[in-house]
Each structure stands twice: as C-alpha cells, then as structure tokens.
Amino acid sequence: MGVYKKIKKTHEGHALLNIGSGPRTHCEWNNLDFSLYARLARHKRLTRFLNAVGLLSDFRYDNLRKIDPEIIHWDVYKGLPFHDNVFDFVYHSHFITHIDRDAAFFVTKECHRILKSGGIVRLVVPDLEQIVNLYNEAMADLDAARPGGNEKHAEAVDELFELMVRRSAWGTSRQSFLVNEHLNMLLTRISHMESCKILEI
Ligand SMILES: C[S@@+](CC[C@H](N)C(=O)[O-])C[C@H]1O[C@@H](n2cnc3c(N)ncnc32)[C@H](O)[C@@H]1O
C-alpha cells in the first residue's frame, strides 16, 4: 500500500482526518474519499474544460470548486494510506454504513493504527431514534387507514431493519471505478439533483 506523507496540520499543530468526506470538505482537514468528485476536485483545469463543453453541469462544477483541491482520492478497502500514530483526530460521517461489515471492522482498526496515543475518533451514523419515530408515525398512519400508509410503513420497515442486517455495502462502495465513472458521466448530463444522491446510486 502506498503511504501518503503530505499530511496537513492546523495552525495549532493538529493532524485531522475526515474519511468518506464526500464533497463536504474543510481545507484545514485531510479529506479522503474515493468518489469521482474527489478525483475531479484535484483537477481544476479539467473540470473547467468539462463544464465549458457541457459535460459537467454548472451545479456539479460549483460543488466541485468548493471541495478541498488536496482531497485524497483513495478506496479504504485498501487500508488507510498513512503511517502509524500520525493523526490527532479521525472523523467520519455517514460513511461506515456505506462499506461492507467486514470492511467496517478493518477500517476501524486502521483508524486505531493511524491515531496518536490519546487521539480521538468521532463518527456519525444514522439516528436510530429518528428512524424509530418514523416507524411509529407510519404505524399510526396504517392504523388510521390514511392514504399512502402501506408505502410509508414498507419504507419505515426497510429503513429500520436494512441498516441492522445488511452485510454488504450499499451505494458506490463496491462498484468498479469504470462503472462509477460512466454512470457519473451520464448523470452529469441529465441531473441537477442533490450531490450525495447522485454519488450514491
Ligand atoms: C453518504 S456519503 C457521506 C458524505 C459526508 N461524509 C457527509 O456526511 O455528508 C458517503 C461517502 O463515503 C464515500 N465512500 C464510500 N465507500 C468508500 C470507500 N470504499 N473509500 C472511500 N470513500 C468511500 C462515498 O464516496 C461518499 O462520499
């Protein structure tokens, strides 16, 4: 595995890592993602050209320009490309549920490996309380025979159990790079949708 040595530090001297940042990056952080966004964000001229010839919508181009141009394009299935004990903080948000269960254990161990002693990992995952509330609302709609109750209930059950029992990755994680790239290219031509939804088909 290649090792990435150019690690950014904050003015206080802390090394921070955001894994699976997607387009939500902060320039003081080391941001890592394997999406097409991450790849393109590093190539300003190419993206300007793609936008000029109409292959990249204005919406996506604007999003790309906001991304940290030093974002690390990397697939975590290969491990984390850093030496041991280099980060003070590791953060990931709505990322761990997008990789296979075994990979989630592996990546968590990798986080531990790259953290300095006393370092902090903070992770954000879907909110069970919110999901349970949605389920309860759906049940109430179903009991009251409100229109759309069946669909809402089916969606709520799906949301509740799918995250608990899923073993394999959801979204782009297991898609080959070529498939990803072609889909994204096609989508740029037809979409003005919200960015994460486009990335996660
Ligand atoms: C739901 S988005 C979350 C984006 C952002 N962290 C947020 O909270 O808005 C999941 C992100 O994980 C990234 N991701 C999924 N599998 C990955 C992998 N194997 N390696 C690196 N990034 C991955 C996706 O590209 C996507 O940007």
Coordinates of C-alpha atoms and ligand atoms in Angstrom, one line a residue:
M1 CA 0.0 0.0 0.0
G2 CA 1.3 3.5 -0.9
V3 CA 1.8 5.8 2.1
Y4 CA 0.6 9.4 1.9
K5 CA 3.2 11.6 3.6
K6 CA 2.0 15.1 2.9
I7 CA -0.3 15.5 5.9
K8 CA -1.8 18.9 6.6
K9 CA -1.8 20.3 10.2
T10 CA -4.0 23.0 11.7
H11 CA -2.3 26.2 13.0
E12 CA -2.4 24.5 16.4
G13 CA -0.4 21.6 15.0
H14 CA -3.1 19.0 15.0
A15 CA -3.5 16.5 12.2
L16 CA -7.2 15.9 11.4
L17 CA -8.6 13.3 9.0
N18 CA -12.1 13.1 7.5
I19 CA -12.8 9.7 5.9
G20 CA -15.5 9.5 3.2
S21 CA -15.8 13.2 3.3
G22 CA -17.7 13.4 0.0
P23 CA -18.0 17.0 -1.2
R24 CA -18.1 18.3 2.4
T25 CA -14.5 19.1 3.0
H26 CA -12.7 21.6 5.2
C27 CA -9.3 22.9 3.9
E28 CA -7.6 22.5 7.3
W29 CA -8.5 18.8 7.4
N30 CA -7.0 15.9 5.4
N31 CA -10.1 14.8 3.5
L32 CA -10.3 11.3 1.9
D33 CA -12.9 9.9 -0.5
F34 CA -12.9 7.6 -3.5
S35 CA -15.8 9.2 -5.4
L36 CA -15.5 10.8 -8.8
Y37 CA -15.9 14.1 -7.0
A38 CA -12.7 13.5 -5.1
R39 CA -10.8 12.6 -8.2
L40 CA -12.1 15.6 -10.3
A41 CA -11.7 18.1 -7.5
R42 CA -7.9 17.7 -7.8
H43 CA -8.0 18.8 -11.5
K44 CA -9.2 22.3 -11.8
R45 CA -8.4 22.8 -15.5
L46 CA -10.0 19.6 -16.5
T47 CA -13.2 20.4 -14.6
R48 CA -13.3 23.9 -16.1
F49 CA -13.0 22.3 -19.5
L50 CA -15.7 19.7 -18.9
N51 CA -18.0 22.4 -17.7
A52 CA -17.2 24.6 -20.7
V53 CA -18.0 21.8 -23.2
G54 CA -21.2 20.9 -21.3
L55 CA -20.1 17.5 -19.9
L56 CA -20.3 18.8 -16.3
S57 CA -23.3 20.7 -15.2
D58 CA -22.9 24.2 -13.6
F59 CA -24.4 22.7 -10.4
R60 CA -21.7 20.0 -10.2
Y61 CA -19.0 22.3 -11.3
D62 CA -19.9 24.8 -8.5
N63 CA -19.9 21.9 -6.0
L64 CA -16.5 20.7 -7.2
R65 CA -15.0 24.2 -6.8
K66 CA -15.9 24.2 -3.1
I67 CA -14.1 20.9 -2.5
D68 CA -10.6 20.9 -0.9
P69 CA -8.3 20.5 -4.0
E70 CA -5.9 18.4 -1.9
I71 CA -8.6 15.8 -1.2
I72 CA -7.1 12.3 -1.1
H73 CA -8.7 10.0 -3.7
W74 CA -8.5 6.6 -2.1
D75 CA -10.5 3.5 -1.6
V76 CA -10.5 2.5 2.1
Y77 CA -10.8 -1.2 1.2
K78 CA -7.0 -0.9 0.6
G79 CA -6.5 0.3 4.2
L80 CA -5.7 3.9 5.2
P81 CA -2.6 5.2 3.3
F82 CA -0.8 6.7 6.3
H83 CA 1.9 5.7 8.7
D84 CA 1.1 4.6 12.3
N85 CA 0.4 7.3 15.0
V86 CA 0.1 10.3 12.8
F87 CA -3.4 11.8 13.4
D88 CA -4.9 13.6 16.5
F89 CA -8.5 13.3 15.3
V90 CA -10.3 11.0 12.9
Y91 CA -13.8 11.8 11.8
H92 CA -16.3 10.1 9.5
S93 CA -20.0 10.9 8.9
H94 CA -22.5 8.6 7.3
F95 CA -19.6 6.6 5.9
I96 CA -19.3 3.4 7.9
T97 CA -22.7 2.3 6.8
H98 CA -21.6 2.5 3.2
I99 CA -19.0 -0.1 3.4
D100 CA -19.2 -3.9 3.9
R101 CA -19.5 -5.1 7.5
D102 CA -16.0 -6.8 7.5
A103 CA -14.5 -3.7 5.9
A104 CA -16.1 -1.6 8.7
F105 CA -14.1 -3.6 11.3
F106 CA -11.0 -3.4 9.2
V107 CA -11.3 0.4 8.7
T108 CA -11.9 0.9 12.5
K109 CA -8.7 -1.0 13.2
E110 CA -6.9 1.1 10.6
C111 CA -8.3 4.3 12.4
H112 CA -6.8 3.0 15.6
R113 CA -3.4 2.3 13.9
I114 CA -3.1 5.8 12.4
L115 CA -4.2 7.6 15.6
K116 CA -1.7 9.0 18.0
S117 CA -1.9 7.7 21.6
G118 CA -4.8 9.6 23.2
G119 CA -6.2 10.6 19.8
I120 CA -10.0 10.8 19.2
V121 CA -12.2 9.1 16.7
R122 CA -15.7 10.6 16.2
L123 CA -18.2 9.1 13.9
V124 CA -21.7 9.9 12.8
V125 CA -24.2 7.2 12.0
P126 CA -27.9 7.3 11.2
D127 CA -30.1 8.3 14.2
L128 CA -32.0 5.2 15.5
E129 CA -34.4 7.4 17.5
Q130 CA -35.4 9.3 14.3
I131 CA -35.8 6.0 12.4
V132 CA -38.0 4.5 15.2
N133 CA -40.1 7.7 15.3
L134 CA -40.7 7.4 11.5
Y135 CA -41.7 3.8 12.0
N136 CA -44.2 4.8 14.8
E137 CA -45.6 7.5 12.6
A138 CA -46.0 5.0 9.7
M139 CA -47.7 2.6 12.1
A140 CA -50.2 5.3 13.2
D141 CA -50.9 6.2 9.6
L142 CA -51.5 2.5 8.8
D143 CA -53.8 2.0 11.8
A144 CA -55.8 5.1 10.9
A145 CA -56.0 3.8 7.3
R146 CA -54.6 7.1 6.0
P147 CA -53.7 7.2 2.2
G148 CA -50.2 6.1 1.4
G149 CA -49.9 4.2 4.8
N150 CA -48.8 0.9 3.3
E151 CA -45.9 2.5 1.3
K152 CA -44.8 4.6 4.3
H153 CA -44.9 1.5 6.5
A154 CA -42.9 -0.5 4.0
E155 CA -40.3 2.3 3.7
A156 CA -40.0 2.6 7.5
V157 CA -39.5 -1.1 8.0
D158 CA -36.9 -1.1 5.3
E159 CA -35.1 1.8 6.8
L160 CA -35.2 0.3 10.3
F161 CA -34.1 -3.3 9.5
E162 CA -31.9 -2.8 6.5
L163 CA -29.2 -1.0 8.3
M164 CA -29.1 -3.6 11.0
V165 CA -28.9 -6.7 8.9
R166 CA -27.0 -5.6 5.9
R167 CA -23.7 -7.3 5.5
S168 CA -22.6 -5.9 2.1
A169 CA -22.0 -2.3 1.1
W170 CA -24.7 0.0 -0.1
G171 CA -24.0 2.7 -2.8
T172 CA -20.9 3.1 -4.8
S173 CA -18.5 1.3 -2.5
R174 CA -18.5 -2.0 -4.4
Q175 CA -18.9 -0.5 -7.8
S176 CA -15.9 -0.8 -10.1
F177 CA -14.3 2.5 -10.9
L178 CA -15.2 2.2 -14.6
V179 CA -18.9 1.6 -13.9
N180 CA -18.8 4.5 -11.4
E181 CA -17.2 6.8 -13.9
H182 CA -19.6 6.0 -16.7
L183 CA -22.6 6.4 -14.5
N184 CA -21.4 9.7 -13.2
M185 CA -20.6 11.0 -16.7
L186 CA -24.1 10.1 -17.8
L187 CA -25.7 11.6 -14.8
T188 CA -23.9 14.9 -15.2
R189 CA -25.8 15.3 -18.5
I190 CA -29.2 14.8 -17.1
S191 CA -29.1 15.9 -13.5
H192 CA -29.4 18.8 -11.2
M193 CA -30.0 16.6 -8.2
E194 CA -28.6 16.9 -4.8
S195 CA -24.9 15.8 -4.9
C196 CA -24.8 12.9 -2.4
K197 CA -27.8 11.2 -4.0
I198 CA -26.1 11.3 -7.4
L199 CA -23.0 9.8 -6.0
E200 CA -24.7 7.0 -4.2
I201 CA -26.8 5.4 -6.9
Ligands
LIG1 C1 -23.3 9.3 2.4 S1 -21.8 10.0 1.8 C2 -21.3 10.9 3.3 C3 -20.6 12.1 2.9 C4 -20.2 13.1 4.0 N1 -19.3 12.4 5.0 C5 -21.4 13.6 4.7 O1 -21.6 13.3 5.9 O2 -22.2 14.3 4.0 C6 -20.7 8.6 2.0 C7 -19.3 8.9 1.4 O3 -18.5 7.7 1.6 C8 -17.6 7.6 0.5 N2 -17.2 6.2 0.4 C9 -18.0 5.1 0.3 N3 -17.2 4.0 0.1 C10 -15.9 4.4 0.2 C11 -14.6 3.8 0.1 N4 -14.6 2.4 -0.1 N5 -13.5 4.5 0.2 C12 -13.6 5.9 0.4 N6 -14.7 6.5 0.4 C13 -15.9 5.8 0.3 C14 -18.5 8.0 -0.7 O4 -17.8 8.3 -1.9 C15 -19.3 9.1 -0.1 O5 -18.7 10.4 -0.4

